[in-house]
mmCIF file of C-alpha atoms in Angstrom:
data_model
loop_
_atom_site.group_PDB
_atom_site.id
_atom_site.type_symbol
_atom_site.label_atom_id
_atom_site.label_comp_id
_atom_site.label_asym_id
_atom_site.label_seq_id
_atom_site.Cartn_x
_atom_site.Cartn_y
_atom_site.Cartn_z
ATOM 1 C CA MET A 1 -44.112 29.669 -18.243
ATOM 2 C CA ASN A 2 -41.494 27.311 -16.881
ATOM 3 C CA ASN A 3 -38.285 28.335 -15.154
ATOM 4 C CA ASP A 4 -36.026 27.503 -18.117
ATOM 5 C CA LYS A 5 -37.883 29.911 -20.397
ATOM 6 C CA LYS A 6 -37.855 32.624 -17.736
ATOM 7 C CA LEU A 7 -34.119 32.169 -17.244
ATOM 8 C CA GLN A 8 -33.493 32.319 -20.997
ATOM 9 C CA MET A 9 -35.600 35.482 -21.338
ATOM 10 C CA ARG A 10 -33.692 37.094 -18.473
ATOM 11 C CA LYS A 11 -30.344 36.242 -20.083
ATOM 12 C CA ASN A 12 -31.527 37.671 -23.400
ATOM 13 C CA MET A 13 -32.605 40.898 -21.694
ATOM 14 C CA GLU A 14 -29.266 41.131 -19.909
ATOM 15 C CA ASN A 15 -27.472 40.781 -23.254
ATOM 16 C CA VAL A 16 -29.572 43.583 -24.742
ATOM 17 C CA ILE A 17 -28.824 45.823 -21.775
ATOM 18 C CA ILE A 18 -25.097 45.048 -22.031
ATOM 19 C CA ALA A 19 -25.177 45.978 -25.726
ATOM 20 C CA PHE A 20 -26.786 49.321 -24.911
ATOM 21 C CA LEU A 21 -24.280 49.906 -22.105
ATOM 22 C CA TYR A 22 -21.509 49.576 -24.682
ATOM 23 C CA ILE A 23 -23.367 51.921 -27.029
ATOM 24 C CA GLY A 24 -23.780 54.356 -24.154
ATOM 25 C CA TRP A 25 -20.139 54.304 -23.123
ATOM 26 C CA LEU A 26 -18.412 54.018 -26.481
ATOM 27 C CA LEU A 27 -20.715 55.479 -29.115
ATOM 28 C CA MET A 28 -22.537 58.177 -27.144
ATOM 29 C CA PRO A 29 -19.845 60.856 -27.700
ATOM 30 C CA ILE A 30 -19.830 60.119 -31.432
ATOM 31 C CA LEU A 31 -23.630 60.176 -31.595
ATOM 32 C CA CYS A 32 -23.700 63.502 -29.745
ATOM 33 C CA VAL A 33 -21.206 65.049 -32.168
ATOM 34 C CA ILE A 34 -23.235 63.768 -35.136
ATOM 35 C CA PHE A 35 -26.389 65.194 -33.556
ATOM 36 C CA CYS A 36 -24.873 68.630 -32.927
ATOM 37 C CA LEU A 37 -23.222 68.936 -36.339
ATOM 38 C CA ASN A 38 -26.413 67.972 -38.142
ATOM 39 C CA LEU A 39 -28.463 70.361 -36.036
ATOM 40 C CA VAL A 40 -26.152 73.258 -36.914
ATOM 41 C CA SER A 41 -26.178 72.219 -40.565
ATOM 42 C CA ILE A 42 -29.983 72.082 -40.614
ATOM 43 C CA LEU A 43 -30.223 75.540 -39.061
ATOM 44 C CA LYS A 44 -27.858 76.970 -41.689
ATOM 45 C CA LYS A 45 -29.739 75.267 -44.522
ATOM 46 C CA VAL A 46 -33.114 76.481 -43.258
ATOM 47 C CA LYS A 47 -31.749 80.008 -43.160
ATOM 48 C CA ASN A 48 -30.597 79.694 -46.791
ATOM 49 C CA GLU A 49 -33.761 77.774 -47.803
ATOM 50 C CA GLU A 50 -31.858 74.632 -48.893
ATOM 51 C CA LYS A 51 -32.952 70.988 -48.637
ATOM 52 C CA THR A 52 -32.440 69.380 -45.234
ATOM 53 C CA THR A 53 -33.628 65.814 -45.864
ATOM 54 C CA VAL A 54 -30.326 63.979 -45.337
ATOM 55 C CA ASN A 55 -29.375 66.019 -42.286
ATOM 56 C CA THR A 56 -32.816 65.516 -40.791
ATOM 57 C CA ALA A 57 -32.515 61.748 -41.237
ATOM 58 C CA TRP A 58 -29.108 61.653 -39.521
ATOM 59 C CA LEU A 59 -30.355 63.940 -36.759
ATOM 60 C CA THR A 60 -33.339 61.666 -36.146
ATOM 61 C CA ILE A 61 -31.246 58.481 -36.130
ATOM 62 C CA SER A 62 -28.635 59.887 -33.758
ATOM 63 C CA PHE A 63 -31.255 61.374 -31.414
ATOM 64 C CA THR A 64 -33.196 58.105 -31.326
ATOM 65 C CA LEU A 65 -30.071 56.100 -30.472
ATOM 66 C CA ILE A 66 -29.078 58.589 -27.768
ATOM 67 C CA VAL A 67 -32.491 58.527 -26.084
ATOM 68 C CA TRP A 68 -32.908 54.766 -26.459
ATOM 69 C CA SER A 69 -29.449 54.138 -24.998
ATOM 70 C CA ILE A 70 -30.184 56.356 -22.005
ATOM 71 C CA ALA A 71 -33.517 54.599 -21.447
ATOM 72 C CA MET A 72 -31.968 51.126 -21.658
ATOM 73 C CA ILE A 73 -29.118 52.071 -19.320
ATOM 74 C CA ALA A 74 -31.653 53.494 -16.856
ATOM 75 C CA SER A 75 -33.703 50.312 -17.048
ATOM 76 C CA ALA A 76 -30.595 48.306 -16.149
ATOM 77 C CA GLY A 77 -31.085 49.539 -12.596
ATOM 78 C CA VAL A 78 -34.436 47.758 -12.482
ATOM 79 C CA TYR A 79 -32.870 44.347 -13.081
#
């Protein structure tokens, strides 16, 4: 692989990390609130034996974004 391609790949990775830094700083509080509210809602619905499909989907999406953002921010220290 030549140096131009390596440089371009590095710049692309830096842009991805910057995007996740913004998600981590700006959206993380919102994602955490969404996660907690959906978790409480799921627990109440399970107790009353109601459907939890929508809340489970939102809980999964918010948890995935939280964990992925933390992992990407941690990997920024490698570069």
